[in-house]
Amino acid sequence: MVDKAKVEQAIRLLLEGIGENPDREGLKDTPDRIARMCTEIYGGLDEEADQHLLKQFQVENNEMVLEKDITFYSMCEHHLMPFYGKAHIAYIPNGKVTGLSKLARTVDVYARRPQIQERLTVQIADALDRVLEPKGVMVMLEAEHTCMTMRGIKKPGSKTMTVITRGEFKNNIELQKQFLAMVKD
Ligand SMILES: Nc1nc2c(ncn2[C@@H]2O[C@H](COP(=O)(O)OP(=O)(O)OP(=O)(O)O)[C@@H](O)[C@H]2O)c(=O)[nH]1
Ligand SMILES: [Zn+2]
């Protein structure tokens, strides 16, 4: 649960710290705005994806399901700057599938936390594995980290790719190729 009073206090101090006047017209509501924003962008801290993924349907056809180009925004935990991009999620069902929107909800739950991209990728794969008990899972994230593009090393256009494979995807190169071909199309 975000402690709004604490966040407001912190932002006031931050503004003072950078030599600004937190009481000037343009900044006087900023601590409140940021506190409200924090409940949105860090709202995933109070949630797990399980509740969403439990919306399930029985199936007889256990062919791969792929949801691609799921846009996400997260905050890098080292600099508290945004990283954002696309998530691609595939799984091979084992008698049950979840609602399609629930895959995107899963991404949001774990993206709306202070994160590193590697952990975000693992948490998405873990949630699918845990709740759907599928035959296999593959998750790929591609993102731009603003801590690498607008500050520091400043490499605009650079992208970070992370991949996790579980179950049948783990050692099956053909399945992995199929995933990559479908993501590329
Ligand atoms: N592995 C990983 N590293 C990340 C992620 N987001 C940011 N980083 C890196 O975290 C590192 C933090 O490095 P530090 O040396 O502690 O911080 P810094 O002095 O601000 O480093 P620079 O970014 O190189 O200026 C940097 O190399 C970032 O690029 C992420 O999602 N995964
Ligand atoms: Zn960063």
Coordinates of C-alpha atoms and ligand atoms in Angstrom, one line a residue:
M1 CA 0.0 0.0 0.0
V2 CA 1.5 3.4 -1.0
D3 CA 1.9 5.7 2.0
K4 CA 0.8 8.9 0.3
A5 CA 1.9 11.2 3.1
K6 CA 5.4 9.8 3.1
V7 CA 5.7 10.1 -0.7
E8 CA 4.5 13.8 -0.5
Q9 CA 7.1 14.5 2.2
A10 CA 9.8 12.8 0.1
I11 CA 9.0 14.8 -3.1
R12 CA 9.0 18.0 -1.2
L13 CA 12.5 17.2 0.2
L14 CA 13.6 16.1 -3.3
L15 CA 12.5 19.5 -4.8
E16 CA 14.3 21.3 -2.0
G17 CA 17.4 19.1 -2.6
I18 CA 17.6 20.0 -6.3
G19 CA 17.4 23.7 -5.3
E20 CA 13.8 24.3 -6.2
N21 CA 11.1 26.0 -4.2
P22 CA 8.4 23.4 -3.5
D23 CA 5.9 26.2 -2.6
R24 CA 6.1 28.0 -6.0
E25 CA 2.9 28.0 -8.0
G26 CA 3.9 25.3 -10.6
L27 CA 5.3 22.9 -8.0
K28 CA 2.9 23.3 -5.0
D29 CA 0.7 20.4 -6.1
T30 CA 3.5 18.2 -7.4
P31 CA 4.0 16.2 -4.2
D32 CA 0.3 15.3 -4.2
R33 CA 0.3 14.5 -7.9
I34 CA 3.3 12.2 -7.6
A35 CA 1.8 10.4 -4.6
R36 CA -1.4 9.7 -6.6
M37 CA 0.8 8.6 -9.5
C38 CA 2.7 6.2 -7.3
T39 CA -0.5 4.4 -6.4
E40 CA -1.0 3.8 -10.1
I41 CA 2.5 3.0 -11.3
Y42 CA 3.5 0.9 -8.2
G43 CA 0.0 -0.6 -7.7
G44 CA 1.3 -4.0 -8.7
L45 CA 3.0 -4.3 -5.3
D46 CA -0.3 -5.1 -3.7
E47 CA -1.3 -7.7 -6.3
E48 CA -0.4 -11.1 -7.6
A49 CA -1.4 -12.3 -11.1
D50 CA -3.0 -15.5 -9.8
Q51 CA -6.4 -14.0 -9.2
H52 CA -6.5 -13.0 -12.9
L53 CA -5.1 -16.2 -14.3
L54 CA -7.7 -18.3 -12.4
K55 CA -10.3 -17.2 -15.0
Q56 CA -9.9 -20.5 -17.0
F57 CA -11.6 -22.4 -19.7
Q58 CA -11.3 -26.2 -20.4
V59 CA -9.9 -27.1 -23.9
E60 CA -9.3 -30.3 -25.8
N61 CA -6.9 -28.8 -28.2
N62 CA -3.5 -28.2 -26.5
E63 CA -1.8 -26.1 -29.2
M64 CA 0.4 -23.2 -28.5
V65 CA -1.3 -19.9 -27.5
L66 CA 0.7 -16.7 -28.2
E67 CA -0.2 -13.2 -27.2
K68 CA 2.3 -10.8 -28.6
D69 CA 3.1 -7.0 -28.6
I70 CA 1.7 -6.5 -25.1
T71 CA 2.8 -2.9 -24.4
F72 CA 4.1 -2.4 -20.9
Y73 CA 5.6 0.4 -18.8
S74 CA 7.7 -0.3 -15.7
M75 CA 10.2 1.6 -13.5
C76 CA 13.8 0.5 -13.2
E77 CA 14.6 0.0 -9.6
H78 CA 18.1 1.4 -9.8
H79 CA 17.2 4.9 -11.1
L80 CA 13.4 5.0 -10.7
M81 CA 13.2 5.8 -14.4
P82 CA 10.8 4.2 -16.9
F83 CA 11.6 1.2 -19.0
Y84 CA 9.0 0.3 -21.5
G85 CA 8.4 -2.0 -24.5
K86 CA 6.6 -5.1 -25.5
A87 CA 6.0 -8.5 -23.9
H88 CA 5.4 -11.7 -25.9
I89 CA 3.9 -14.6 -24.0
A90 CA 3.3 -18.1 -25.2
Y91 CA 2.2 -21.3 -23.5
I92 CA 1.2 -24.8 -24.4
P93 CA -2.0 -25.6 -22.5
N94 CA -2.5 -28.8 -20.5
G95 CA -6.3 -29.0 -20.7
K96 CA -7.0 -25.4 -19.7
V97 CA -6.5 -21.9 -21.1
T98 CA -6.9 -18.5 -19.4
G99 CA -8.8 -15.5 -20.7
L100 CA -6.6 -13.6 -23.3
S101 CA -6.8 -10.3 -21.4
K102 CA -5.4 -12.1 -18.3
L103 CA -2.0 -12.5 -20.0
A104 CA -1.8 -8.7 -20.4
R105 CA -3.1 -8.2 -16.8
T106 CA -0.3 -10.5 -15.6
V107 CA 2.3 -8.3 -17.4
D108 CA 0.8 -5.2 -15.7
V109 CA 0.8 -6.7 -12.2
Y110 CA 4.5 -7.3 -12.3
A111 CA 5.4 -4.3 -14.4
R112 CA 3.8 -1.9 -11.9
R113 CA 6.6 -2.3 -9.4
P114 CA 10.2 -1.1 -9.1
Q115 CA 11.8 -3.7 -11.3
I116 CA 14.6 -5.1 -13.3
Q117 CA 13.7 -6.5 -16.7
E118 CA 15.1 -10.0 -15.9
R119 CA 12.9 -10.3 -12.8
L120 CA 9.9 -9.1 -14.6
T121 CA 10.3 -11.8 -17.2
V122 CA 10.7 -14.5 -14.6
Q123 CA 7.7 -13.4 -12.6
I124 CA 5.5 -13.5 -15.6
A125 CA 6.7 -17.0 -16.5
D126 CA 6.4 -18.2 -12.9
A127 CA 2.8 -17.0 -12.6
L128 CA 1.7 -18.8 -15.8
D129 CA 3.5 -22.0 -14.7
R130 CA 2.0 -21.9 -11.2
V131 CA -1.6 -21.1 -12.1
L132 CA -2.1 -22.7 -15.6
E133 CA 0.2 -25.7 -15.1
P134 CA 0.9 -25.7 -18.8
K135 CA 3.1 -28.1 -20.8
G136 CA 5.4 -25.2 -21.6
V137 CA 5.9 -21.4 -21.3
M138 CA 8.0 -18.9 -23.2
V139 CA 8.2 -15.2 -22.4
M140 CA 10.2 -12.6 -24.3
L141 CA 10.4 -8.9 -23.3
E142 CA 12.0 -6.2 -25.4
A143 CA 12.4 -2.8 -23.8
E144 CA 14.0 0.6 -23.9
H145 CA 15.5 1.7 -20.6
T146 CA 15.4 5.5 -20.2
C147 CA 18.2 5.2 -17.7
M148 CA 20.4 4.2 -20.6
T149 CA 18.9 6.5 -23.2
M150 CA 18.3 9.9 -21.7
R151 CA 21.1 9.7 -19.0
G152 CA 24.3 7.9 -18.2
I153 CA 25.7 6.0 -21.2
K154 CA 23.0 7.7 -23.4
K155 CA 22.4 5.1 -26.1
P156 CA 19.1 6.0 -27.7
G157 CA 17.5 3.2 -29.7
S158 CA 19.3 0.4 -27.7
K159 CA 17.0 -2.4 -26.6
T160 CA 17.2 -5.0 -23.9
M161 CA 15.8 -8.4 -24.8
T162 CA 15.1 -11.1 -22.1
V163 CA 13.8 -14.6 -22.7
I164 CA 12.6 -17.3 -20.3
T165 CA 11.6 -20.8 -21.4
R166 CA 10.0 -23.5 -19.3
G167 CA 8.8 -27.0 -19.8
E168 CA 8.5 -28.2 -23.5
F169 CA 10.0 -24.9 -24.7
K170 CA 13.2 -25.5 -22.8
N171 CA 15.0 -27.8 -25.1
N172 CA 12.8 -27.8 -28.2
I173 CA 14.5 -25.5 -30.7
E174 CA 11.7 -26.0 -33.2
L175 CA 9.1 -24.7 -30.7
Q176 CA 11.4 -21.7 -29.9
K177 CA 11.7 -21.0 -33.7
Q178 CA 8.0 -21.2 -34.1
F179 CA 7.6 -18.6 -31.2
L180 CA 10.2 -16.3 -32.8
A181 CA 8.6 -16.6 -36.3
M182 CA 5.2 -15.8 -34.9
V183 CA 6.5 -12.8 -32.9
K184 CA 8.3 -11.4 -36.0
D185 CA 5.3 -11.6 -38.4
Ligands
LIG1 N1 20.4 -6.2 -15.4 C1 19.7 -5.0 -15.4 N2 20.4 -3.9 -15.2 C2 19.7 -2.7 -15.3 C3 18.3 -2.7 -15.5 N3 17.9 -1.4 -15.5 C4 19.0 -0.7 -15.3 N4 20.1 -1.5 -15.1 C5 21.5 -1.2 -14.9 O1 21.8 -1.0 -13.5 C6 23.1 -0.5 -13.4 C7 23.3 0.3 -12.2 O2 24.7 0.6 -12.2 P1 25.4 1.6 -11.2 O3 26.9 1.6 -11.5 O4 25.0 1.2 -9.8 O5 24.7 3.0 -11.4 P2 25.1 4.2 -12.3 O6 26.4 4.8 -11.8 O7 23.9 5.1 -12.4 O8 25.4 3.5 -13.7 P3 25.3 4.0 -15.2 O9 23.9 3.7 -15.6 O10 26.3 3.1 -16.0 O11 25.6 5.5 -15.2 C8 23.4 0.2 -14.8 O12 24.3 -0.6 -15.5 C9 22.0 0.1 -15.5 O13 22.1 0.0 -16.9 C10 17.6 -4.0 -15.7 O14 16.4 -4.1 -15.9 N5 18.4 -5.1 -15.6
ZN2 ZN 18.0 2.4 -14.4

